[in-house]
Coordinates of N, CA and C and ligand atoms in Angstrom, one line a residue:
M1 N 31.2 120.5 68.5 CA 31.7 119.4 69.1 C 33.2 119.5 69.5
Y2 N 33.9 120.0 68.6 CA 35.3 120.1 68.8 C 35.7 121.0 70.0
G3 N 35.2 122.2 69.9 CA 35.6 123.2 71.0 C 34.9 122.9 72.4
K4 N 34.1 121.9 72.4 CA 33.4 121.7 73.7 C 34.1 120.9 74.7
L5 N 35.1 120.3 74.2 CA 35.9 119.4 75.1 C 36.7 120.3 76.0
I6 N 36.7 120.1 77.2 CA 37.6 120.9 78.2 C 38.4 119.9 79.0
I7 N 39.7 120.0 78.9 CA 40.6 119.2 79.8 C 41.0 120.0 80.9
K8 N 40.7 119.6 82.1 CA 41.1 120.3 83.2 C 42.3 119.6 83.8
A9 N 43.4 120.2 83.9 CA 44.5 119.6 84.6 C 44.8 120.4 85.8
F10 N 44.5 119.8 86.9 CA 44.6 120.5 88.2 C 46.0 120.2 88.8
I11 N 47.0 120.6 87.9 CA 48.4 120.4 88.3 C 48.8 121.7 89.0
I12 N 48.8 121.6 90.3 CA 49.3 122.8 91.1 C 50.8 122.8 91.2
L13 N 51.4 123.6 90.4 CA 52.9 123.6 90.5 C 53.2 124.6 91.7
S14 N 53.2 124.0 92.8 CA 53.3 124.8 94.0 C 54.4 125.8 94.0
A15 N 55.5 125.4 93.4 CA 56.6 126.4 93.3 C 57.5 125.9 92.1
A16 N 57.5 126.9 91.2 CA 58.5 126.8 90.1 C 59.8 126.9 90.7
W17 N 60.8 126.1 90.2 CA 62.1 126.2 90.9 C 62.8 127.4 90.5
L18 N 63.5 128.0 91.5 CA 64.2 129.2 91.2 C 65.5 128.8 90.6
A19 N 65.8 129.7 89.5 CA 67.0 129.3 88.8 C 67.7 130.5 88.2
Y20 N 68.9 130.4 88.1 CA 69.7 131.6 87.6 C 70.2 131.2 86.2
G21 N 70.1 129.9 85.8 CA 70.8 129.5 84.6 C 70.0 129.8 83.4
A22 N 68.7 129.4 83.3 CA 68.0 129.3 82.0 C 68.0 130.7 81.3
V23 N 67.6 131.7 81.9 CA 67.6 133.0 81.2 C 68.1 134.0 82.2
N24 N 69.0 134.9 81.7 CA 69.4 136.0 82.6 C 68.4 137.2 82.4
C25 N 67.6 137.3 83.4 CA 66.4 138.2 83.3 C 67.0 139.7 83.2
T26 N 66.5 140.5 82.3 CA 66.8 141.9 82.3 C 65.5 142.7 82.2
A27 N 64.4 142.0 82.1 CA 63.0 142.6 82.1 C 62.0 141.7 82.6
A28 N 60.8 142.2 83.0 CA 59.8 141.3 83.5 C 59.1 140.7 82.2
G29 N 58.7 139.4 82.4 CA 58.1 138.8 81.3 C 58.4 137.3 81.3
R30 N 58.0 136.7 80.2 CA 58.3 135.3 80.0 C 59.2 135.2 78.8
F31 N 60.4 134.4 79.0 CA 61.4 134.4 77.9 C 61.8 132.9 77.6
A32 N 62.0 132.6 76.4 CA 62.4 131.2 75.9 C 63.8 131.0 76.5
D33 N 64.0 129.7 76.9 CA 65.3 129.3 77.4 C 66.2 129.1 76.1
P34 N 67.2 130.0 76.0 CA 68.0 129.9 74.7 C 68.7 128.6 74.5
A35 N 68.9 127.9 75.6 CA 69.7 126.6 75.6 C 68.8 125.4 75.2
D36 N 67.5 125.7 75.2 CA 66.5 124.5 75.0 C 66.1 124.5 73.5
S37 N 66.7 123.6 72.8 CA 66.4 123.5 71.3 C 65.1 122.9 71.1
T38 N 64.5 122.3 72.1 CA 63.2 121.8 71.9 C 62.0 122.8 72.1
C39 N 62.4 123.9 72.5 CA 61.4 125.0 72.7 C 60.4 124.8 73.8
K40 N 60.6 124.0 74.7 CA 59.6 123.7 75.7 C 59.8 124.5 77.0
N41 N 61.1 125.0 77.3 CA 61.4 125.6 78.5 C 61.3 127.1 78.4
Y42 N 60.7 127.8 79.4 CA 60.7 129.2 79.4 C 60.9 129.7 80.9
T43 N 61.3 131.0 81.0 CA 61.5 131.5 82.4 C 60.6 132.7 82.5
L44 N 60.0 132.8 83.7 CA 59.2 133.9 84.1 C 60.1 134.8 84.9
C45 N 60.4 136.0 84.3 CA 61.2 137.0 85.1 C 60.4 138.0 85.9
V46 N 60.7 138.0 87.1 CA 59.9 138.8 88.1 C 60.7 139.9 88.7
L47 N 60.2 141.1 88.7 CA 61.0 142.2 89.2 C 60.9 142.2 90.7
V48 N 62.1 142.2 91.4 CA 62.1 142.4 92.8 C 62.3 143.9 93.1
T49 N 61.2 144.5 93.6 CA 61.4 146.0 93.7 C 62.3 146.4 94.8
S50 N 62.5 145.6 95.8 CA 63.4 146.1 96.9 C 64.8 146.4 96.5
N51 N 65.3 145.5 95.6 CA 66.6 145.8 95.1 C 66.7 146.0 93.6
N52 N 65.5 146.2 92.9 CA 65.4 146.5 91.5 C 66.2 145.6 90.7
S53 N 66.1 144.3 91.0 CA 66.7 143.3 90.2 C 65.6 142.2 89.8
Y54 N 65.9 141.2 89.0 CA 65.0 140.4 88.4 C 65.4 138.9 89.0
I55 N 64.4 138.1 89.2 CA 64.5 136.7 89.6 C 63.8 135.9 88.5
G56 N 64.5 134.8 88.1 CA 63.8 134.0 87.0 C 63.3 132.7 87.5
Y57 N 62.1 132.3 87.2 CA 61.5 131.0 87.6 C 61.3 130.2 86.3
N58 N 61.8 129.0 86.3 CA 61.7 128.1 85.1 C 60.4 127.4 85.0
Y59 N 59.9 127.2 83.8 CA 58.7 126.5 83.7 C 58.9 125.7 82.3
V60 N 58.0 124.6 82.2 CA 58.0 123.8 81.0 C 56.7 123.8 80.4
C61 N 56.6 124.0 79.1 CA 55.3 124.1 78.5 C 54.6 122.6 78.6
P62 N 53.3 122.6 78.8 CA 52.7 121.3 79.0 C 52.5 120.4 77.7
T63 N 52.6 119.2 77.9 CA 52.5 118.1 76.8 C 53.1 118.5 75.5
T64 N 52.4 118.6 74.5 CA 52.9 118.8 73.1 C 53.1 120.3 72.8
S65 N 52.7 121.2 73.7 CA 52.9 122.6 73.3 C 54.4 123.1 73.5
L66 N 54.6 124.2 72.7 CA 55.9 124.7 72.7 C 55.8 126.2 73.0
F67 N 56.9 126.7 73.5 CA 57.0 128.2 73.8 C 57.2 129.0 72.6
N68 N 56.3 129.9 72.3 CA 56.4 130.8 71.2 C 57.0 132.1 71.8
P69 N 58.2 132.5 71.5 CA 58.8 133.7 72.1 C 58.2 135.0 71.6
I70 N 57.5 135.0 70.6 CA 56.9 136.3 70.1 C 55.7 136.6 70.9
T71 N 54.8 135.6 71.1 CA 53.6 135.8 71.9 C 53.8 135.6 73.4
A72 N 55.1 134.9 73.7 CA 55.4 134.6 75.1 C 54.4 133.7 75.7
Q73 N 54.0 132.7 75.0 CA 53.0 131.8 75.4 C 53.3 130.3 75.0
C74 N 52.8 129.4 75.7 CA 52.9 128.0 75.3 C 51.7 127.8 74.3
T75 N 52.0 127.2 73.2 CA 51.0 126.9 72.2 C 51.4 125.7 71.3
T76 N 50.4 125.1 70.8 CA 50.7 124.0 69.8 C 50.9 124.6 68.4
A77 N 50.5 125.9 68.2 CA 50.6 126.5 66.9 C 52.0 127.2 66.7
Y78 N 53.1 126.5 67.1 CA 54.3 127.1 67.0 C 55.3 126.0 66.5
S79 N 56.0 126.3 65.5 CA 57.1 125.4 65.0 C 58.4 125.8 65.5
C80 N 59.1 124.8 66.1 CA 60.3 125.1 66.9 C 61.4 125.7 66.0
N81 N 61.2 125.5 64.7 CA 62.3 126.0 63.9 C 62.4 127.5 63.7
G82 N 61.4 128.2 64.4 CA 61.3 129.6 64.2 C 60.2 130.1 63.4
T83 N 59.6 129.4 62.7 CA 58.5 129.7 61.9 C 57.2 129.5 62.6
S84 N 56.4 130.5 62.7 CA 55.1 130.4 63.4 C 54.0 129.8 62.5
T85 N 53.3 128.8 62.9 CA 52.3 128.4 62.0 C 50.9 128.9 62.5
N86 N 50.1 129.2 61.4 CA 48.8 129.7 61.7 C 47.8 128.6 61.7
T87 N 47.3 128.2 62.8 CA 46.3 127.2 62.9 C 45.0 127.8 63.0
T88 N 44.0 127.0 62.9 CA 42.6 127.6 62.9 C 42.4 128.3 64.2
S89 N 41.4 129.3 64.0 CA 41.1 130.0 65.2 C 40.3 129.2 66.3
T90 N 40.2 129.5 67.4 CA 39.7 128.7 68.5 C 38.3 129.0 68.8
N91 N 37.5 128.0 68.9 CA 36.1 128.1 69.4 C 36.1 127.5 70.7
T92 N 35.5 128.2 71.6 CA 35.5 127.8 73.0 C 34.1 127.8 73.6
T93 N 34.1 127.3 74.8 CA 32.8 127.4 75.5 C 32.9 128.2 76.7
S94 N 31.8 128.7 77.2 CA 31.8 129.6 78.3 C 32.1 128.8 79.6
S95 N 32.1 127.6 79.6 CA 32.3 126.8 80.8 C 33.7 126.8 81.2
S96 N 34.6 127.2 80.3 CA 36.1 127.2 80.6 C 36.5 128.6 80.8
V97 N 37.5 128.8 81.6 CA 38.0 130.2 81.8 C 38.9 130.5 80.6
C98 N 39.3 129.5 79.8 CA 40.2 129.7 78.8 C 39.5 129.9 77.5
T99 N 39.9 131.0 76.8 CA 39.3 131.3 75.5 C 40.4 131.3 74.4
T100 N 41.6 131.4 74.8 CA 42.7 131.4 73.8 C 44.0 131.0 74.5
D101 N 45.0 130.6 73.8 CA 46.3 130.4 74.4 C 46.8 131.5 75.2
G102 N 47.4 131.3 76.3 CA 47.8 132.4 77.2 C 47.5 132.1 78.6
F103 N 47.4 133.2 79.3 CA 47.3 133.2 80.8 C 46.1 134.0 81.2
V104 N 45.3 133.4 82.2 CA 44.1 134.1 82.7 C 44.2 134.0 84.3
A105 N 43.4 134.9 84.8 CA 43.3 134.9 86.3 C 42.6 133.6 86.7
D106 N 43.0 133.1 87.8 CA 42.3 131.9 88.3 C 41.2 132.4 89.2
P107 N 39.9 132.0 88.6 CA 38.7 132.6 89.3 C 38.6 132.1 90.7
T108 N 39.2 131.0 91.1 CA 39.2 130.6 92.5 C 40.2 131.2 93.4
S109 N 41.1 132.0 92.8 CA 42.1 132.6 93.6 C 41.7 134.1 93.9
T110 N 41.2 134.3 95.0 CA 40.7 135.7 95.2 C 41.9 136.7 95.7
D111 N 43.0 136.0 96.0 CA 44.1 136.9 96.5 C 45.2 137.0 95.4
C112 N 44.8 136.6 94.2 CA 45.7 136.7 93.0 C 47.0 136.0 93.1
S113 N 47.1 134.9 93.9 CA 48.3 134.2 94.2 C 48.5 133.1 93.0
S114 N 47.5 132.8 92.3 CA 47.7 131.8 91.2 C 46.9 132.3 90.0
Y115 N 47.3 131.6 88.8 CA 46.7 132.0 87.6 C 46.7 130.7 86.7
I116 N 46.0 130.8 85.6 CA 45.8 129.6 84.8 C 46.6 129.7 83.4
Q117 N 47.3 128.8 83.1 CA 47.9 128.7 81.8 C 47.0 127.9 80.8
C118 N 46.5 128.5 79.7 CA 45.6 127.9 78.7 C 46.5 127.5 77.5
V119 N 46.3 126.3 77.1 CA 47.0 125.8 76.0 C 46.0 124.9 75.2
L120 N 45.7 125.4 73.9 CA 44.7 124.6 73.1 C 45.5 123.4 72.5
I121 N 45.0 122.2 72.9 CA 45.7 121.0 72.3 C 44.5 120.1 71.7
N122 N 44.6 119.9 70.4 CA 43.6 119.1 69.8 C 42.2 119.5 70.0
G123 N 42.0 120.8 70.0 CA 40.6 121.4 70.1 C 40.1 121.5 71.6
A124 N 41.0 121.2 72.6 CA 40.5 121.3 73.9 C 41.5 122.0 74.7
F125 N 41.0 122.8 75.6 CA 42.0 123.6 76.4 C 42.6 122.8 77.5
L126 N 43.9 122.8 77.6 CA 44.6 122.2 78.8 C 44.8 123.4 79.8
E127 N 44.1 123.3 80.9 CA 44.3 124.4 81.9 C 45.2 124.0 83.0
T128 N 46.3 124.6 83.1 CA 47.2 124.4 84.2 C 47.2 125.5 85.1
T129 N 47.0 125.2 86.5 CA 47.2 126.2 87.5 C 48.5 126.5 87.9
L130 N 49.0 127.7 87.8 CA 50.4 128.0 88.3 C 50.3 129.0 89.4
T131 N 51.2 128.8 90.3 CA 51.3 129.7 91.5 C 52.3 130.7 91.2
C132 N 52.0 132.0 91.6 CA 52.9 133.1 91.5 C 54.0 132.9 92.5
P133 N 55.3 133.3 92.2 CA 56.3 133.2 93.3 C 55.8 134.0 94.5
T134 N 56.3 133.5 95.7 CA 55.8 134.1 97.0 C 56.1 135.6 97.0
G135 N 55.0 136.3 97.4 CA 55.2 137.8 97.5 C 54.8 138.4 96.2
T136 N 54.4 137.8 95.2 CA 54.0 138.4 93.9 C 52.6 138.0 93.6
F137 N 51.9 138.8 92.8 CA 50.5 138.7 92.6 C 50.2 138.7 91.1
Y138 N 49.3 137.9 90.6 CA 48.9 137.9 89.2 C 48.3 139.2 88.7
N139 N 48.9 139.9 87.8 CA 48.3 141.1 87.2 C 47.6 140.7 85.8
P140 N 46.3 140.7 85.8 CA 45.7 140.3 84.5 C 46.0 141.2 83.3
N141 N 46.4 142.4 83.6 CA 46.8 143.3 82.6 C 48.0 142.8 81.8
T142 N 49.0 142.6 82.6 CA 50.3 142.2 82.1 C 50.4 140.7 81.9
T143 N 49.5 140.0 82.6 CA 49.6 138.5 82.7 C 50.8 138.0 83.4
L144 N 51.5 138.9 84.2 CA 52.7 138.5 84.9 C 52.4 138.6 86.4
C145 N 53.3 137.9 87.1 CA 53.3 137.9 88.6 C 54.2 139.2 89.0
E146 N 53.6 140.0 89.8 CA 54.3 141.3 90.1 C 54.2 141.6 91.6
V147 N 55.3 142.1 92.1 CA 55.3 142.5 93.6 C 54.3 143.6 93.9
N148 N 54.2 144.6 93.0 CA 53.5 145.8 93.3 C 52.0 145.7 93.0
Y149 N 51.6 144.6 92.3 CA 50.3 144.6 92.0 C 49.3 144.4 93.1
V150 N 48.3 145.3 93.2 CA 47.4 145.3 94.3 C 46.1 144.5 93.8
C151 N 45.9 143.4 94.5 CA 44.9 142.5 94.0 C 43.5 143.0 94.4
A152 N 42.7 143.3 93.4 CA 41.3 143.7 93.7 C 40.4 142.7 93.1
F153 N 39.4 142.4 93.9 CA 38.5 141.3 93.4 C 37.6 141.7 92.2
T154 N 37.8 141.0 91.1 CA 36.8 141.1 90.0 C 36.3 139.8 89.6
C155 N 35.1 139.8 89.3 CA 34.4 138.5 88.8 C 35.0 138.0 87.6
T156 N 35.4 136.8 87.6 CA 35.8 136.2 86.3 C 35.0 134.8 86.2
A157 N 34.1 134.5 87.1 CA 33.3 133.3 87.0 C 32.1 133.5 87.9
A158 N 31.0 132.8 87.6 CA 29.8 133.0 88.3 C 29.9 132.2 89.6
G159 N 29.3 132.8 90.7 CA 29.3 132.1 91.9 C 29.6 133.0 93.1
R160 N 29.9 132.4 94.3 CA 30.2 133.2 95.4 C 31.7 133.0 95.7
F161 N 32.3 134.1 96.1 CA 33.8 134.0 96.3 C 34.1 134.8 97.6
A162 N 35.1 134.2 98.4 CA 35.5 134.9 99.6 C 36.1 136.2 99.3
N163 N 36.0 137.2 100.1 CA 36.6 138.4 100.0 C 37.9 138.2 100.9
S164 N 39.1 138.0 100.1 CA 40.3 137.7 100.8 C 40.8 139.0 101.6
A165 N 40.3 140.1 101.2 CA 40.8 141.4 101.9 C 40.1 141.5 103.2
D166 N 39.1 140.7 103.5 CA 38.4 140.8 104.8 C 38.8 139.7 105.7
T167 N 39.6 140.1 106.7 CA 40.2 139.1 107.6 C 39.2 138.6 108.6
T168 N 38.0 139.2 108.6 CA 36.9 138.6 109.5 C 36.1 137.5 108.8
C169 N 36.3 137.4 107.5 CA 35.6 136.4 106.7 C 34.0 136.6 106.7
Q170 N 33.6 137.8 107.0 CA 32.2 138.1 107.1 C 31.6 138.5 105.7
T171 N 32.4 139.0 104.8 CA 31.9 139.5 103.5 C 32.3 138.5 102.4
Y172 N 31.5 138.5 101.4 CA 31.9 137.7 100.2 C 31.3 138.4 99.0
Y173 N 31.8 137.9 97.8 CA 31.3 138.5 96.6 C 30.4 137.5 95.9
L174 N 29.3 138.0 95.3 CA 28.4 137.2 94.4 C 28.6 137.7 92.9
C175 N 29.0 136.8 92.1 CA 29.2 137.1 90.7 C 28.1 136.5 89.8
V176 N 27.4 137.3 89.1 CA 26.2 136.9 88.3 C 26.6 137.2 86.9
L177 N 26.6 136.1 86.0 CA 26.8 136.2 84.6 C 25.6 136.8 83.9
T178 N 25.7 137.9 83.2 CA 24.6 138.5 82.4 C 24.5 137.8 81.0
T179 N 23.4 138.1 80.4 CA 23.3 137.6 79.0 C 24.3 138.1 78.0
T180 N 24.9 139.2 78.3 CA 25.9 139.9 77.4 C 27.3 139.3 77.7
G181 N 27.4 138.4 78.6 CA 28.6 137.7 78.8 C 29.5 138.4 79.9
T182 N 29.0 139.6 80.4 CA 29.7 140.2 81.5 C 29.2 139.8 82.9
Y183 N 30.0 140.2 83.9 CA 29.6 139.8 85.2 C 29.1 141.1 86.0
I184 N 28.1 140.8 86.9 CA 27.7 141.9 87.8 C 28.3 141.4 89.1
Q185 N 28.9 142.2 89.8 CA 29.5 141.9 91.1 C 28.8 142.6 92.3
Y186 N 28.5 141.7 93.3 CA 27.7 142.3 94.5 C 28.6 141.8 95.7
Q187 N 28.6 142.7 96.6 CA 29.3 142.3 97.9 C 28.2 142.1 99.0
Y188 N 28.3 141.0 99.7 CA 27.3 140.7 100.8 C 28.1 140.5 102.1
N189 N 27.2 140.7 103.1 CA 27.7 140.3 104.5 C 27.0 139.1 104.9
C190 N 27.7 138.2 105.6 CA 27.1 137.0 106.2 C 26.2 137.5 107.4
P191 N 25.1 136.7 107.7 CA 24.4 137.1 108.8 C 25.2 137.0 110.0
T192 N 24.9 137.9 111.0 CA 25.7 137.9 112.3 C 26.1 136.5 112.8
I193 N 27.3 136.4 113.3 CA 27.9 135.2 113.9 C 28.3 134.2 112.8
S194 N 27.8 134.3 111.6 CA 28.2 133.3 110.7 C 29.4 134.0 109.8
V195 N 30.2 133.1 109.2 CA 31.3 133.6 108.4 C 31.2 132.9 107.0
F196 N 31.8 133.5 106.0 CA 31.9 132.9 104.7 C 32.9 131.8 104.6
S197 N 32.5 130.6 104.3 CA 33.5 129.4 104.1 C 33.8 129.4 102.7
P198 N 35.1 129.6 102.4 CA 35.5 129.4 101.0 C 35.5 128.0 100.4
V199 N 35.3 127.0 101.3 CA 35.2 125.6 100.9 C 33.7 125.4 100.4
T200 N 32.8 125.7 101.2 CA 31.3 125.3 100.9 C 30.8 126.5 100.1
R201 N 31.5 127.7 100.2 CA 31.0 128.9 99.5 C 29.6 129.4 100.0
M202 N 29.5 129.2 101.4 CA 28.2 129.5 102.1 C 28.6 130.2 103.3
C203 N 27.6 131.0 103.9 CA 27.7 131.6 105.2 C 27.5 130.4 106.2
T204 N 28.3 130.2 107.2 CA 28.2 129.1 108.1 C 28.7 129.5 109.5
T205 N 28.2 128.8 110.5 CA 28.8 128.9 111.8 C 29.9 127.9 112.1
S206 N 29.9 126.9 111.2 CA 30.9 125.8 111.4 C 32.2 126.0 110.8
Y207 N 32.5 127.2 110.1 CA 33.8 127.5 109.6 C 34.5 128.4 110.5
T208 N 35.8 128.1 110.7 CA 36.7 128.9 111.5 C 37.5 129.9 110.6
C209 N 37.2 131.1 110.8 CA 38.0 132.1 110.0 C 39.5 132.1 110.5
P210 N 40.4 132.0 109.5 CA 41.8 131.8 109.9 C 42.4 133.2 110.1
T211 N 41.9 133.9 111.1 CA 42.4 135.3 111.4 C 43.9 135.1 111.8
A212 N 44.6 136.2 111.4 CA 46.1 136.3 111.7 C 46.9 135.0 111.3
S213 N 46.5 134.4 110.2 CA 47.1 133.3 109.6 C 48.5 133.7 109.2
G214 N 49.4 132.7 109.3 CA 50.9 133.1 109.1 C 51.5 132.3 107.9
Ligands
NAG301 C1 74.0 134.7 82.4 O1 75.0 135.5 83.0 C2 76.1 134.7 83.6 C3 77.0 135.6 84.2 O2 77.3 136.7 83.4 C4 76.8 133.8 82.4 O3 77.8 133.0 83.0 C5 75.7 133.0 81.8 O4 76.2 132.3 80.7 C6 74.5 133.8 81.3 N1 73.5 132.8 80.8 C7 72.8 133.0 79.7 C8 71.8 132.0 79.4 O5 73.0 133.9 79.0
NAG302 C1 64.1 122.0 80.4 O1 63.6 121.9 81.7 C2 63.7 120.6 82.3 C3 63.0 120.6 83.5 O2 63.7 121.2 84.6 C4 65.1 120.2 82.4 O3 65.1 118.8 82.9 C5 65.8 120.1 81.0 O4 67.1 119.9 81.1 C6 65.5 121.6 80.4 N1 66.1 121.6 79.1 C7 67.0 122.3 78.7 C8 67.5 122.2 77.3 O5 67.7 123.0 79.5
NAG303 C1 67.3 140.9 95.3 O1 66.4 140.4 96.3 C2 66.0 139.0 96.1 C3 65.0 138.7 97.2 O2 65.5 139.2 98.4 C4 67.2 138.1 96.2 O3 66.8 136.8 96.0 C5 68.2 138.5 95.1 O4 69.3 137.8 95.1 C6 68.5 140.0 95.2 N1 69.2 140.4 93.9 C7 70.4 141.1 94.0 C8 71.0 141.3 92.7 O5 70.8 141.4 95.0
NAG304 C1 62.8 122.2 60.9 O1 63.3 122.6 59.7 C2 63.7 121.5 58.9 C3 64.3 122.0 57.6 O2 63.8 123.2 57.3 C4 62.3 120.6 58.6 O3 62.8 119.5 57.8 C5 61.8 120.2 59.8 O4 60.6 119.5 59.6 C6 61.5 121.4 60.9 N1 61.0 120.9 62.1 C7 59.9 121.4 62.6 C8 59.6 120.8 63.9 O5 59.2 122.2 62.1
NAG305 C1 48.1 134.4 60.9 O1 47.2 134.7 59.8 C2 46.7 136.1 59.9 C3 45.6 136.2 58.8 O2 45.9 135.4 57.7 C4 47.8 137.1 59.7 O3 47.4 138.4 59.8 C5 48.8 136.7 60.8 O4 50.0 137.6 60.7 C6 49.2 135.3 60.9 N1 50.1 135.1 62.0 C7 51.2 134.5 62.0 C8 52.0 134.4 63.3 O5 51.7 134.0 61.0
NAG306 C1 33.5 128.5 65.4 O1 32.7 129.7 65.5 C2 32.4 130.3 64.3 C3 31.7 131.6 64.5 O2 31.0 131.5 65.6 C4 31.5 129.3 63.4 O3 31.2 129.9 62.2 C5 32.3 128.0 63.2 O4 31.4 127.1 62.6 C6 32.7 127.4 64.6 N1 33.6 126.3 64.3 C7 33.4 125.2 65.0 C8 34.5 124.1 64.7 O5 32.7 125.0 65.9
NAG307 C1 45.0 147.8 83.2 O1 44.8 148.3 81.8 C2 43.9 149.4 81.7 C3 43.7 149.7 80.3 O2 44.8 149.6 79.6 C4 44.5 150.6 82.5 O3 43.6 151.6 82.3 C5 44.7 150.2 83.9 O4 45.2 151.2 84.6 C6 45.5 149.0 84.1 N1 45.5 148.5 85.4 C7 46.7 148.2 85.9 C8 46.6 147.7 87.3 O5 47.8 148.1 85.4

């Protein structure tokens, strides 16, 4: 019963605010704001490859969660005094993309421009969709937004998904969940003259492919 509750917070933080104050970034990653004694604020440091410097974007942990500087995640299992508390392990459902505190790829984002922050609060996952800073892409390996990451489509949920690399909108991916919990990925072409609509997730003639969008 407990782990079955899923809270979905479709809070699209379109842009975290750019800041130089909170953390002086010297490496890529998420770092606690040393000035925040409430342990809620953290900074995502992103490497700008063109000039080999870092830019910091400030975030606030959702609701009652706090930023644990060791795991670099928002969690309710953290005591702000510096001692980490060990709460019970998490039981989750397959209907959620979240299985533990931390960050996962956004299954609806085929261009890796957004990701989901998972925080277990009272037995339910609070899922917050965060957008990577412009020009950076969510790398599931590092869980960071990176300039150099090449977004390749991989199934993280069942269903049909647009192939964002295909500017003609004629191909899409079908993700099928197997009994072992893994996904099988197929690529399909829409029948001639039709295109794949990411809205209806169907091949249709009524969708206009945004070619050369800016
Ligand atoms: C960051 O660096 C600037 C300039 O060196 C300094 O004034 C500021 O106090 C530093 N901030 C933090 C949080 O260390
Ligand atoms: C934490 O971030 C919030 C949101 O920007 C800000 O209002 C607050 O002053 C920050 N707290 C500290 C201690 O910097
Ligand atoms: C590096 O480039 C970014 C993006 O163009 C810019 O915002 C930043 O100020 C630059 N940093 C330095 C140290 O020049
Ligand atoms: C912080 O530490 C003090 C003293 O050790 C304790 O009384 C207090 O409950 C702690 N606060 C938190 C949020 O754990
Ligand atoms: C949590 O408990 C496990 C097993 O009891 C232990 O190995 C781990 O170090 C603990 N983690 C923290 C942060 O205390
Ligand atoms: C969590 O999962 C474990 C192992 O699957 C199970 O033994 C336990 O009863 C579950 N706990 C809850 C609260 O569902
Ligand atoms: C992701 O991690 C795997 C295993 O550690 C590694 O083989 C792979 O090269 C990594 N991919 C990227 C894009 O970093």
